[in-house]
Short mmCIF file of C-alpha atoms in Angstrom, two decimals:
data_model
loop_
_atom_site.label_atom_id
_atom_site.label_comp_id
_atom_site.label_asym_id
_atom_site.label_seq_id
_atom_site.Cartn_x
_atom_site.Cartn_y
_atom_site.Cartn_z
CA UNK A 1 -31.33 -0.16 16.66
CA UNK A 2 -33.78 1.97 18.43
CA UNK A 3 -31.70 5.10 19.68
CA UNK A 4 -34.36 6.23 22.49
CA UNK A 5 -36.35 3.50 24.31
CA UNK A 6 -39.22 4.92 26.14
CA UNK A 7 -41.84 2.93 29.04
CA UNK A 8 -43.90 2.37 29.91
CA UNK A 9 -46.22 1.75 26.54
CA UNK A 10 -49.11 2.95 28.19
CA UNK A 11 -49.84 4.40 31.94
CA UNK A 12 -53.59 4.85 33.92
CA UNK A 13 -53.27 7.25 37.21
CA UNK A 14 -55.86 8.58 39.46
CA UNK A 15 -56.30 12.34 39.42
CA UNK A 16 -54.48 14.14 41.39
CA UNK A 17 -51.45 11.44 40.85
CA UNK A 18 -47.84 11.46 40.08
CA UNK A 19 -47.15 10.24 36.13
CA UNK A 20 -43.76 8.92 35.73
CA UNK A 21 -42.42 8.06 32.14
CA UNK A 22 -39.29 7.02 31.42
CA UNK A 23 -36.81 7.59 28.36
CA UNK A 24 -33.30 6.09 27.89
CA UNK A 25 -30.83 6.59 24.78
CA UNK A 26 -27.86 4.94 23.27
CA UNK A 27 -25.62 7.94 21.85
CA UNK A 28 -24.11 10.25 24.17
CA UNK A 29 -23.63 13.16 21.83
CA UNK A 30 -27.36 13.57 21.79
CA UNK A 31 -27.45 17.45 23.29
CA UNK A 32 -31.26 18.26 23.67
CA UNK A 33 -34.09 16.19 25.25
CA UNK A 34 -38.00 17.40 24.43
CA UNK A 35 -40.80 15.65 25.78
CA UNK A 36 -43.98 16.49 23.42
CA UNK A 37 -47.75 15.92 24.21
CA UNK A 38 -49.95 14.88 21.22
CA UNK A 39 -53.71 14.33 21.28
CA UNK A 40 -55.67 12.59 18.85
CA UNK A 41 -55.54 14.04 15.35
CA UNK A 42 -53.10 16.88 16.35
CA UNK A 43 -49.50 17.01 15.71
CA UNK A 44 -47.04 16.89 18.82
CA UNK A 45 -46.82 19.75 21.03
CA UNK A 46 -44.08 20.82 23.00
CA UNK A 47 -44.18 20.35 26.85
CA UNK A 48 -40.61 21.21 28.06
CA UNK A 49 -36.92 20.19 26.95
CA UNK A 50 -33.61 19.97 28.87
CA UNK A 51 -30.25 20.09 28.20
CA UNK A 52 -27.62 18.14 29.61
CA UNK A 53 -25.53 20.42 31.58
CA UNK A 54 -28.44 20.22 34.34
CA UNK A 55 -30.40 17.62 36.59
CA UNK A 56 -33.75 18.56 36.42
CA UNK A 57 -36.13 21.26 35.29
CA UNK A 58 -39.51 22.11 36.31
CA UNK A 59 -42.10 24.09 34.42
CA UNK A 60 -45.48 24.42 36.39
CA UNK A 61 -46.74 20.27 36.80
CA UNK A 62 -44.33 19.05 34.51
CA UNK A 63 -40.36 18.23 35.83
CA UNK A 64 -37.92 17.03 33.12
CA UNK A 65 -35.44 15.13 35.63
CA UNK A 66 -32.12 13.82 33.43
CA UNK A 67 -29.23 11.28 34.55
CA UNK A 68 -26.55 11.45 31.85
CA UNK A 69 -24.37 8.90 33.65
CA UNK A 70 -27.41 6.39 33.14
CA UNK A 71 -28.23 8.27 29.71
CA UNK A 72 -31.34 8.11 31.08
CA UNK A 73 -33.86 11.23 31.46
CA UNK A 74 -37.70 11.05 32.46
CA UNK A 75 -41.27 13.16 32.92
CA UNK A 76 -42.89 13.63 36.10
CA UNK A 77 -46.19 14.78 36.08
CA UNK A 78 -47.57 16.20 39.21
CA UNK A 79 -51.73 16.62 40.17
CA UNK A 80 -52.80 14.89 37.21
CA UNK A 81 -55.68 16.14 35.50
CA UNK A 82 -57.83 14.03 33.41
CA UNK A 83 -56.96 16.81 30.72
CA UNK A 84 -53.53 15.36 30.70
CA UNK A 85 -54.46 12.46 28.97
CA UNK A 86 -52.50 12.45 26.34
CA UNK A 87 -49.88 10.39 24.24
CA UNK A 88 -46.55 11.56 25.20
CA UNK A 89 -43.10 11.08 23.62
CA UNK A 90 -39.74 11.68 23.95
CA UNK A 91 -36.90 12.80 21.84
CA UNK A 92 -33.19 13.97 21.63
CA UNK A 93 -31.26 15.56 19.00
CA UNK A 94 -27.49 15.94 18.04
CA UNK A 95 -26.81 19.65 17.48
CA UNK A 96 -27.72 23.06 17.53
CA UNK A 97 -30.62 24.07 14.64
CA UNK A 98 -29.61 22.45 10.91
CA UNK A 99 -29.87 19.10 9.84
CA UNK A 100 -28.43 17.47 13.47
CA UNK A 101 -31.71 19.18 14.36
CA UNK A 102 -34.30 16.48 13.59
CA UNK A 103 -35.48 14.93 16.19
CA UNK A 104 -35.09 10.92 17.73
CA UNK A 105 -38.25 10.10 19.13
CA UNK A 106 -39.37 7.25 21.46
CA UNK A 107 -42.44 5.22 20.60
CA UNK A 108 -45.02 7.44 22.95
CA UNK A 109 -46.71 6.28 26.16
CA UNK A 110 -50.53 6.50 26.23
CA UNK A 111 -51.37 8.45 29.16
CA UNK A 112 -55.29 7.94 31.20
CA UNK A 113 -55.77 10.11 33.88
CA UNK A 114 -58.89 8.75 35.76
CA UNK A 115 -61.37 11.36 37.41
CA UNK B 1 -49.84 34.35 14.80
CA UNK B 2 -50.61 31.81 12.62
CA UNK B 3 -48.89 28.26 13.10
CA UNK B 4 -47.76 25.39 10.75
CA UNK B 5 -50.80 24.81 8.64
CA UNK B 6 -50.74 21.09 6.69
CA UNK B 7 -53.16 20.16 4.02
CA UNK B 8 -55.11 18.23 3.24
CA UNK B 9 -56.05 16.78 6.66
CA UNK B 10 -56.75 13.72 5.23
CA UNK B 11 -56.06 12.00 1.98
CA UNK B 12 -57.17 8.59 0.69
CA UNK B 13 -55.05 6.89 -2.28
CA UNK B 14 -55.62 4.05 -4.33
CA UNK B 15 -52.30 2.26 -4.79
CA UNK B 16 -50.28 3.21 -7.62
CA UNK B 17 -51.19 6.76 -7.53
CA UNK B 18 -48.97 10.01 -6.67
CA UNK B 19 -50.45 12.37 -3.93
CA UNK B 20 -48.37 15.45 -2.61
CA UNK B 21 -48.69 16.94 0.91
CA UNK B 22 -48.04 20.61 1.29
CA UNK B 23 -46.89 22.38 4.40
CA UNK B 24 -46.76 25.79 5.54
CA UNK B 25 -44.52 27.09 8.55
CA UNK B 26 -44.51 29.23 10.77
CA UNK B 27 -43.25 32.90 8.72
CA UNK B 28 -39.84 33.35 8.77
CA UNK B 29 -38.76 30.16 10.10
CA UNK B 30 -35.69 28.80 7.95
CA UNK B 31 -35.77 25.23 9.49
CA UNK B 32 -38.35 22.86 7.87
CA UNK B 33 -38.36 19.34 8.42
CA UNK B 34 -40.45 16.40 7.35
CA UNK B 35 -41.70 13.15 9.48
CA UNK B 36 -44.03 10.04 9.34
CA UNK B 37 -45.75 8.67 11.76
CA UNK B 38 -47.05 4.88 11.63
CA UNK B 39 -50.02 3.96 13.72
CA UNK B 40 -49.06 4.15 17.43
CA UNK B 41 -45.34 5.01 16.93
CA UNK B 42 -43.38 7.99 17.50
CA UNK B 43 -42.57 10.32 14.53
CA UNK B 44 -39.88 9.55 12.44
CA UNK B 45 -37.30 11.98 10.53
CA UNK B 46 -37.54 12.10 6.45
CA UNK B 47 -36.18 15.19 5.30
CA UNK B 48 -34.28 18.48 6.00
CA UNK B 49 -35.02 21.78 4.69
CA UNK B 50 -32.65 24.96 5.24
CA UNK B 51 -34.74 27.92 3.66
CA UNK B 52 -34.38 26.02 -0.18
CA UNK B 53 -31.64 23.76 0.32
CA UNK B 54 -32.34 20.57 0.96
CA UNK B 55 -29.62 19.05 3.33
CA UNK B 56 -30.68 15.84 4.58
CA UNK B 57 -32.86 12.98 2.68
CA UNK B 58 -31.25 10.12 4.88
CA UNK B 59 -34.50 9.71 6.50
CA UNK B 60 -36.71 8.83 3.14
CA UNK B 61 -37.78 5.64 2.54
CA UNK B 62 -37.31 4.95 -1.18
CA UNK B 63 -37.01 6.68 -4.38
CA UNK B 64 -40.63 7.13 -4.67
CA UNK B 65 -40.47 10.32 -1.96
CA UNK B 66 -39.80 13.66 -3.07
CA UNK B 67 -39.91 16.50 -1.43
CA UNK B 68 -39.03 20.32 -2.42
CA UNK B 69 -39.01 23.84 -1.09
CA UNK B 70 -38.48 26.11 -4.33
CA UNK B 71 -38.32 29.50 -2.35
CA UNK B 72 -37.81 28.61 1.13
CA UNK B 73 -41.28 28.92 2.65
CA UNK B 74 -43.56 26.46 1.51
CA UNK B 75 -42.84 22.70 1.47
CA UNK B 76 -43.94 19.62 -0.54
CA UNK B 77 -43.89 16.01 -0.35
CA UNK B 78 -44.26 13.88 -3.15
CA UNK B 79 -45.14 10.31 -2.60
CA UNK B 80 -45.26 8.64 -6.07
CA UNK B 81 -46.97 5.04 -6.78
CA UNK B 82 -48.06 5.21 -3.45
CA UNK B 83 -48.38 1.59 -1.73
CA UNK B 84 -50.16 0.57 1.06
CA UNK B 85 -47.15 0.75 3.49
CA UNK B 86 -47.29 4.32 3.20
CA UNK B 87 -49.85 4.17 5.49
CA UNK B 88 -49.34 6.69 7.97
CA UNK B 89 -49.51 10.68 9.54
CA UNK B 90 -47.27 13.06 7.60
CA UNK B 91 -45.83 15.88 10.14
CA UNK B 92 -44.27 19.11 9.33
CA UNK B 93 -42.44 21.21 11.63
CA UNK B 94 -40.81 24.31 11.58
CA UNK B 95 -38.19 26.06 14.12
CA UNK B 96 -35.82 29.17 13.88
CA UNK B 97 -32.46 27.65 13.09
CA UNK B 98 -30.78 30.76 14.15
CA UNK B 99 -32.26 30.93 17.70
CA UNK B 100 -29.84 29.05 19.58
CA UNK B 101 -31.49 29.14 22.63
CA UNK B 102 -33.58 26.55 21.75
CA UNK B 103 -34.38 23.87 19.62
CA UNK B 104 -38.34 23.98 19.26
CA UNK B 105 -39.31 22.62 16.70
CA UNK B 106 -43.46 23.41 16.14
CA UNK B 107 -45.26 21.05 14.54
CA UNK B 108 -48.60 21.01 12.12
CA UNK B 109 -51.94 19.00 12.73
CA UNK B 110 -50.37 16.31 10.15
CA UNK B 111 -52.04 14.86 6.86
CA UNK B 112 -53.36 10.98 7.63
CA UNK B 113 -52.44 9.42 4.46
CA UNK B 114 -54.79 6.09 3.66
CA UNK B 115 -53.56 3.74 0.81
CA UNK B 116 -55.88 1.31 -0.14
#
């Protein structure tokens, strides 16, 4: 059972376009919700996280925006840059730091951002 | 400061041997945790490290994975008789259990694993 579906697989947008990916997950006692950027040959990075005693968060481009009726949460890229392309993933998590810790990831969408 | 460092970057196995991965994170950091990653997935959990202790092994796929962390800094994982399934990227990450702020976990540039 896959605990955190993510779409779309893979995503091309024009520069200067909105990117929209999309997570959903199964247990509601999931407490933290990362989205992480990995290029090729790196290891994940990172790009903002949310909680879910709030709506939406926005750092810079990136806005985490989170529906926990729906148990749903997604990434919205703004002004795409061609720099942004990217694989990016979700995740969630059960509890504060220890073992509760690691990480539920989806299986990544491969973003293009076209000059 | 420095980050997680992984080595080696890249490791080719003939099947039936052992290799072991080593991991170094971040200074201080008391949380270490192992993944895989198969070709075009997401990561997936193996193992839980608090400084020493390891708490959690639910996420390793047979008895042929090891892994250790003798004085709480840096990490190990043992793959014996390596098969070809084993296949994959190796992450480490670190994160400061005790900042409850947030959960970051950072992670290292990975070690490819090829069994042939």
């Amino acid at each position: 059972q896959q605990q955190v579906k993510q779409s779309p697989q893979s995503l091309i947008v024009q520069k200067g376009g909105i990117s929209i990916i999309n997570c959903a997950y199964e247990n509601t006692a999931f407490d933290y919700f990362p989205w992480y950027q990995q290029f090729p040959g790196k290891g994940p990075a990172l790009l903002i996280a949310i909680r879910p005693d709030v709506s939406e968060k926005k750092e810079g481009r990136f806005t985490i925006s989170f529906n926990k009726s729906a148990k749903q949460f997604s990434l919205h890229i703004m002004d795409s840059q061609p720099g942004d392309s990217a694989t990016y993933f979700c995740a969630a998590s059960l509890g504060y730091g220890g073992s509760q810790g690691n990480l539920i990831f989806g299986k990544g969408t491969k973003l293009s951002v076209k000059p | 400061g420095a980050g997680v460092s992984q080595s080696p970057r890249y490791k080719v196995a003939k099947r039936g041997q052992d290799v072991a991965l080593r991991c170094d994170p971040i200074s201080g950091h008391v949380s270490l945790f192992w993944y895989q990653q198969a070709l075009g997935q997401g990561p997936e959990f193996l193992t839980y490290f608090q400084n020493e202790a390891q708490l959690d092994k639910s996420g390793l796929p047979s008895d042929r994975f090891f892994a250790e962390r003798p004085e709480g800094s840096v990490s190990t994982l043992k793959i014996q008789r390596t098969q070809q399934e084993d296949s994959a990227v190796y992450l480490c990450a670190s994160s400061n259990t005790w900042d409850r702020v947030t959960y970051e976990q950072y992670f290292g540039p990975g070690t490819r694993l090829t069994v042939t």
